[in-house]
Structures are given as structure tokens and as C-alpha cells.
CSV table of C-alpha atoms in Angstrom, one decimal:
chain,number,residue,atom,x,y,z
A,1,UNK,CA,265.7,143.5,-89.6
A,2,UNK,CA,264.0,143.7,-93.0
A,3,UNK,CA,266.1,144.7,-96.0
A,4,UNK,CA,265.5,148.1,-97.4
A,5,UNK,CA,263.4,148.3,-100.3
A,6,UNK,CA,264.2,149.5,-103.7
A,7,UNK,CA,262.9,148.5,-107.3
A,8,UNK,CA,264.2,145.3,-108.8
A,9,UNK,CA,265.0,147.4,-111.8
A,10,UNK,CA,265.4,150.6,-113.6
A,11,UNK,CA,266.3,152.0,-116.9
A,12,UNK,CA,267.1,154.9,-119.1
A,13,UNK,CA,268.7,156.0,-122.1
A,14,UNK,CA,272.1,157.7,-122.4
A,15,UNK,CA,272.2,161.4,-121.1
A,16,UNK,CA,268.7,161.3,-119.3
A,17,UNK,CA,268.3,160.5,-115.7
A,18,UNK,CA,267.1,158.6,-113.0
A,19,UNK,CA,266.7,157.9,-109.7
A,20,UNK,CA,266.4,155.0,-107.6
A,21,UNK,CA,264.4,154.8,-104.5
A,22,UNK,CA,265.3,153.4,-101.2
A,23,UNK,CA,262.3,152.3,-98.8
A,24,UNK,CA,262.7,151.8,-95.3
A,25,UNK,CA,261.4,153.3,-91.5
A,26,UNK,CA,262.0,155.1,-88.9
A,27,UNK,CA,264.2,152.8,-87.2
A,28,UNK,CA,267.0,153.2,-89.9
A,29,UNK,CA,266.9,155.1,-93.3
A,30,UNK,CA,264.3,157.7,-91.4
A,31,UNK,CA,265.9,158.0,-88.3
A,32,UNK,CA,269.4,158.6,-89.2
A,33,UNK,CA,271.4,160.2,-92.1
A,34,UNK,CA,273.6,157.0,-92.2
A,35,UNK,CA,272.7,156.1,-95.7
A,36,UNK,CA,275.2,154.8,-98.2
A,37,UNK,CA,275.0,154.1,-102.1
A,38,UNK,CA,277.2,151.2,-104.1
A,39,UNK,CA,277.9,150.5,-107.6
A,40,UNK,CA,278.4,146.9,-108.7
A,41,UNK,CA,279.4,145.9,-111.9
A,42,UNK,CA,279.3,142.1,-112.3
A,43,UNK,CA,281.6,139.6,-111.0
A,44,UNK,CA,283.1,143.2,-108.8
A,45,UNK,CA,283.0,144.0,-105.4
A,46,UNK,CA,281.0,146.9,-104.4
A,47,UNK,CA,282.2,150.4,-104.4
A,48,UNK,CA,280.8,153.2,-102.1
A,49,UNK,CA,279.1,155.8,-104.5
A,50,UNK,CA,277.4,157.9,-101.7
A,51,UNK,CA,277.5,158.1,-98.1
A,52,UNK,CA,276.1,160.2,-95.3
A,53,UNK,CA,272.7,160.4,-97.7
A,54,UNK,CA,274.7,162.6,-99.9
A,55,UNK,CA,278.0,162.9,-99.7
A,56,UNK,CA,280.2,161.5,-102.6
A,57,UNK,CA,283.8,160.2,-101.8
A,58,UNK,CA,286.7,161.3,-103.6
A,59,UNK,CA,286.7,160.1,-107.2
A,60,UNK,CA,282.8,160.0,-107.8
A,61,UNK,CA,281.8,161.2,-110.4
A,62,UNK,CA,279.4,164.8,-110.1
A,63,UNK,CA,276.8,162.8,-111.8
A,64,UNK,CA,275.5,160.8,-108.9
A,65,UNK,CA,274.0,162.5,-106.2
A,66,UNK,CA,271.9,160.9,-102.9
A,67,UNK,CA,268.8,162.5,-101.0
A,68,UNK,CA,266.4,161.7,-98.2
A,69,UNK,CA,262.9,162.4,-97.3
A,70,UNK,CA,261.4,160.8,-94.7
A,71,UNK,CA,262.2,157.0,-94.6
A,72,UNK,CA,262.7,156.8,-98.5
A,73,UNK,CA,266.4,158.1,-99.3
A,74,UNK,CA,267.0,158.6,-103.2
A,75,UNK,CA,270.3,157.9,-105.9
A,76,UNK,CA,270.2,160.0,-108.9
A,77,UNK,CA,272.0,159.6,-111.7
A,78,UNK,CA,272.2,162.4,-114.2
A,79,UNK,CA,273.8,162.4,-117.7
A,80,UNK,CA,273.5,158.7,-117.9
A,81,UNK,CA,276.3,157.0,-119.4
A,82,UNK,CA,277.0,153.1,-120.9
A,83,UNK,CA,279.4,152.5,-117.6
A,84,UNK,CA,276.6,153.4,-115.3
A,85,UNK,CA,275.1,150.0,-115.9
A,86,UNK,CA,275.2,148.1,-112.7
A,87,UNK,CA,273.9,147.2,-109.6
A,88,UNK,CA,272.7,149.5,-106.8
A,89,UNK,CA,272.1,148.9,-103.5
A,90,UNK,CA,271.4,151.2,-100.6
A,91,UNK,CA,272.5,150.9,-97.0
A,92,UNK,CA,271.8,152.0,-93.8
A,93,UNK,CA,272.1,151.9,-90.3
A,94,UNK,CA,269.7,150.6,-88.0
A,95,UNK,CA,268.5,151.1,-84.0
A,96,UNK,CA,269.0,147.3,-83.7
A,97,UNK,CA,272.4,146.1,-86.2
A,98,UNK,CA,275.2,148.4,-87.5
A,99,UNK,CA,273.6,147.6,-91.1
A,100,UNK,CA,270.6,146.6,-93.4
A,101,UNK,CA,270.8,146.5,-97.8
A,102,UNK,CA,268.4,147.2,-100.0
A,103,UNK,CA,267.7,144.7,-102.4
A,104,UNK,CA,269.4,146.2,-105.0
A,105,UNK,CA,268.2,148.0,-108.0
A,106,UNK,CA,269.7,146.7,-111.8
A,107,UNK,CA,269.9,150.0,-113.7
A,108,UNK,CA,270.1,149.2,-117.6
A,109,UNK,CA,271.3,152.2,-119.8
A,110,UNK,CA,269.3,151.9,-122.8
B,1,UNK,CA,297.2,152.4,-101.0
B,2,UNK,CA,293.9,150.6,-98.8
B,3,UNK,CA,293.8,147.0,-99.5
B,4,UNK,CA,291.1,143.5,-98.0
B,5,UNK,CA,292.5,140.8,-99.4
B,6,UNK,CA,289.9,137.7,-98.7
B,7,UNK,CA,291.0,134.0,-98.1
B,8,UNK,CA,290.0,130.5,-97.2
B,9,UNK,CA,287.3,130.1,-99.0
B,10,UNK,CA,286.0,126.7,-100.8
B,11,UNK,CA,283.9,123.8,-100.6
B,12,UNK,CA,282.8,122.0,-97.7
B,13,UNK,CA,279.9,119.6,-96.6
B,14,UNK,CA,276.8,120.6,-94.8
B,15,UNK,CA,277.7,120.8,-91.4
B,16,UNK,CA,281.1,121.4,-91.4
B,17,UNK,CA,283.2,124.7,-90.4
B,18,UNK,CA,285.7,127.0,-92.4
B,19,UNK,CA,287.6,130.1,-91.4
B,20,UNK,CA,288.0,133.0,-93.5
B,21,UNK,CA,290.6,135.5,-93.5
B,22,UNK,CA,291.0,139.0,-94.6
B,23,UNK,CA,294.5,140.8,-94.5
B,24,UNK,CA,294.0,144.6,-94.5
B,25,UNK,CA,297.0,146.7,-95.5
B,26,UNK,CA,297.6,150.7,-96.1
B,27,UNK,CA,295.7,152.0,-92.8
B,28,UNK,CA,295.9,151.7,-89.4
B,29,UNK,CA,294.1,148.5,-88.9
B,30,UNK,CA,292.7,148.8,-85.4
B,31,UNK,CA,291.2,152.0,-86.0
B,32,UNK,CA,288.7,150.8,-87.9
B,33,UNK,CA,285.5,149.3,-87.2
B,34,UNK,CA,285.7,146.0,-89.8
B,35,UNK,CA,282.5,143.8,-91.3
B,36,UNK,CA,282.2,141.0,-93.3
B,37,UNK,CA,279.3,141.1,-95.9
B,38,UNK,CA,277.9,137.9,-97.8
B,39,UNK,CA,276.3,137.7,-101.3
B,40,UNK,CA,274.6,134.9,-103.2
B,41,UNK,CA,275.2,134.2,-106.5
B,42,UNK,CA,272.6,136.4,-108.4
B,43,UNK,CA,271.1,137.5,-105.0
B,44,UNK,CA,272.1,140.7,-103.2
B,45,UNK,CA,273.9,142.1,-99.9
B,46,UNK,CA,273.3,140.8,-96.8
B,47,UNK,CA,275.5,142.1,-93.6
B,48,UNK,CA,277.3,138.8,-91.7
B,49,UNK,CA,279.3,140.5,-88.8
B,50,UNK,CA,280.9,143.3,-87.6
B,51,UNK,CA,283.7,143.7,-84.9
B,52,UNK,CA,284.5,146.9,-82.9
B,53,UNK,CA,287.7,148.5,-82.3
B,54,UNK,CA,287.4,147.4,-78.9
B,55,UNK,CA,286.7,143.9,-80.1
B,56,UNK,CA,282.5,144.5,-79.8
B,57,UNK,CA,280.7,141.7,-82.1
B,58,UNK,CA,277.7,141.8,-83.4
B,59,UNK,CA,275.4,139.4,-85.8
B,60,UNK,CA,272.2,139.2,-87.9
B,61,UNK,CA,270.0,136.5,-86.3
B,62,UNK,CA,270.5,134.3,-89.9
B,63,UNK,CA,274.4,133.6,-88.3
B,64,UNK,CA,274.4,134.1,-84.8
B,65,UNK,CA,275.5,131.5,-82.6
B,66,UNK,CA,277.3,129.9,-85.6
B,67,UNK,CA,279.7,132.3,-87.2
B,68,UNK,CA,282.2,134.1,-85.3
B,69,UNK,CA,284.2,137.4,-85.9
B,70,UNK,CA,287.2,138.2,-84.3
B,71,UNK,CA,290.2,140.1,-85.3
B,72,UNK,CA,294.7,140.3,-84.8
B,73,UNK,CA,295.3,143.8,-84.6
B,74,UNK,CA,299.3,142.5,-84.7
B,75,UNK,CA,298.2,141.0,-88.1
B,76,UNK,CA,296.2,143.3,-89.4
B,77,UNK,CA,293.7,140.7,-89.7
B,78,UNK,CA,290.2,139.7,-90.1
B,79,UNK,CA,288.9,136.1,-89.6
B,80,UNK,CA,285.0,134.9,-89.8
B,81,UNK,CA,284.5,131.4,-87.8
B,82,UNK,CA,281.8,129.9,-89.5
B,83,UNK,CA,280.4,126.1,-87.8
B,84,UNK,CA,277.1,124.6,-88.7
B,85,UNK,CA,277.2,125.5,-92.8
B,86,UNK,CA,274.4,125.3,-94.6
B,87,UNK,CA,273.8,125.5,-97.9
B,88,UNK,CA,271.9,129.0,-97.7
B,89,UNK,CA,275.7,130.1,-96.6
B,90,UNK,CA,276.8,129.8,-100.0
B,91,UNK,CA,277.8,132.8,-101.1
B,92,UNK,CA,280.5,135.0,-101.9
B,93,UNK,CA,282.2,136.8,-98.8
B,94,UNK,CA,283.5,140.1,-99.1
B,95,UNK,CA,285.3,142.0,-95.8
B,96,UNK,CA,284.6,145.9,-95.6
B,97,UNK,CA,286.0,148.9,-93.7
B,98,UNK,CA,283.3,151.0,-92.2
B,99,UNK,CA,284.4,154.8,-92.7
B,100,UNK,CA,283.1,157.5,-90.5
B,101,UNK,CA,279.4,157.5,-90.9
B,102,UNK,CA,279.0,154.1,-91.2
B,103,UNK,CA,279.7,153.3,-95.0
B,104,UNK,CA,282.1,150.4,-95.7
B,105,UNK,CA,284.5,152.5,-97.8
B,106,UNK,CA,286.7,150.1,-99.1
B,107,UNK,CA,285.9,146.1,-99.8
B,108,UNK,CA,288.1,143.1,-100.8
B,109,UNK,CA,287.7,141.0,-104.0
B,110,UNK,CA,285.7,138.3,-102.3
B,111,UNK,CA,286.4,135.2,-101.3
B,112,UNK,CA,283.5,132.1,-102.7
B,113,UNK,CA,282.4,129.7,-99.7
B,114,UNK,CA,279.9,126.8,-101.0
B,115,UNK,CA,278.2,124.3,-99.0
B,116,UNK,CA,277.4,121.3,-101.1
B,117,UNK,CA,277.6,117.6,-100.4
């Protein structure tokens, strides 16, 4: 199973926002609305930002917000702030493993 | 409070086997589908394992037939068997709860294996 595919990197400047792609096929991100978002700031463990393509979990902030479209799902991040600077990988199931990442996306607020 | 407290990691040769742990607490433990999830230093994500409620296993073809999951519902506990290291097993392992719709909802800190000689 290939890993999803996001950009290495993206980057914006306080109070703008941005998105961040997630690339896969019909045998996981198109095929199913099992797709999860997570934050990771470094040396942290990840924490679940999004799930079911756009549902947040208690706690997240309004300001991040998932989508799909096809096989590409989508994070957006609106009124970007200095703690949003992280890691971000997408997730999702699969017809053949419970699982695949992205690669994972370093956002840098500018 | 929901808790994954990792342990047993370190170093050990090429070749050589190491058992991790993971002690959930705050939830009922065999309810949950559990994983363990793997992550190189400066690399990203990559799914290890995951184990059923009814004890179901499952592997990416990078582990299979050398790492093994298995869990102690009387323990509330998660272990990953892993024989055969190599040194492309380095990495830090995390264990994960899978929620509803197959998110992992809550991780531990991590625990650092690394396979040097």
C-alpha cells in the first residue's frame, strides 16, 4: 500500500489560510470517508485534528476544517496562528490494511 | 482521563528481538480496536500493527512474519513482538486507539527502539 500523498511543505503568514492536500485512490481516501487529520508538534505524539473527512473532536479548534473530493481529501487552516506550526499528516483507510499516512506536510507560519 | 503509556524500548543488535508494551488506562480496554504506529527520526508515519477486539491481527508487508501484536485484556495491555530487527526498524513507536471511524483518537508518548551494532 503506497502512502498518501501530500506536499512536503506549506506556508503562510499569520491570519491567512491554507490548505493542505491529501492524494490518494479509489481504494482508500476515494472510496471511503475514513479520513483523519493530525497535528504534530516536534518531539510530540500526534493528535487527531479531523476525522471522518471532516469532523473535528472535542477541543479543536473552529479554525481547522477537513474536505474530500474525489481521491484528494483537503485540511484547511483559517486564521493562521504561531501554534499552528507543525506537522500534518493525513490518514486513511484502505480495501487492503486498516491504515495508510500521508507523508506529511511541514506547515511554517510565516 | 484516556492514557497509552509505551515501554521497553532501547537498543539492541541487528537481529535480535524486543517486546514493547503499552498500558492503556481510563476506557474499557477491550473495546477498542488498538494499533501500534512507527516513526523514524525526521521521517513520517508508517502503520506497524493492529489487533481486533476479537484478537484479529493484521500487518504491513515491511513487518509481517517478524513483528507480532497481541493483547491482555486482564491487563489492559498492548505488547508488539518484534524478531529479526533491522536497522530500518529504528524508530520511535507510538500505540494508538482507533475511535469509531477509524481515527486513532488517542496516542501514547512513544517509546524509541534503535537497532545498531
Amino acid at each position: 500500500q503506497s502512502a498518501l500523498t501530500q506536499p512536503a511543505s506549506v506556508s503562510g503568514s499569520p491570519g491567512q489560510s491554507i490548505t493542505i492536500s491529501c492524494t490518494g485512490t479509489s481504494s482508500d481516501v476515494g472510496g471511503y470517508n475514513y479520513v483523519s487529520w493530525y497535528q504534530q508538534h516536534p518531539g510530540k505524539a500526534p493528535k487527531l485534528m479531523i476525522y471522518e473527512v471532516s469532523n473535528r473532536p472535542s477541543g479543536v479548534s473552529n479554525r481547522f476544517s477537513g474536505s474530500k473530493s474525489g481521491n484528494t481529501a483537503s485540511l484547511t487552516i483559517s486564521g493562521l496562528q504561531a501554534e499552528d506550526e507543525a506537522d500534518y499528516y493525513c490518514s486513511s483507510y484502505t480495501s487492503s490494511s486498516p491504515v495508510v499516512f500521508g507523508g506529511g506536510t511541514k506547515l511554517t507560519v510565516l | 482521563e484516556v492514557q497509552l503509556v509505551e515501554s521497553g524500548g532501547g537498543l539492541v543488535q541487528p537481529g535480535g528481538s524486543l517486546r514493547l508494551s503499552c498500558a492503556a488506562s481510563g476506557f474499557t480496554f477491550s473495546s477498542y480496536d488498538m494499533h501500534w504506529v512507527r516513526q523514524a527520526t525526521g521521517k513520517g508515519l508508517e502503520w506497524v500493527s493492529a489487533i481486533g477486539t476479537a484478537g484479529d491481527t493484521y500487518y504491513p508487508g515491511s513487518v509481517k512474519g517478524r513483528f507480532t501484536i497481541s493483547r491482555e485484556n486482564a491487563k489492559n495491555s498492548l505488547y508488539l513482538q518484534m524478531n529479526s530487527l533491522r536497522a530500518g526498524d529504528t524508530a520511535v513507536y507510538y500505540c494508538a486507539r482507533e475511535g469509531d471511524y477509524g481515527e486513532f483518537d488517542y496516542w501514547g508518548q512513544g517509546t524509541l527502539v534503535t537497532v545498531s551494532s
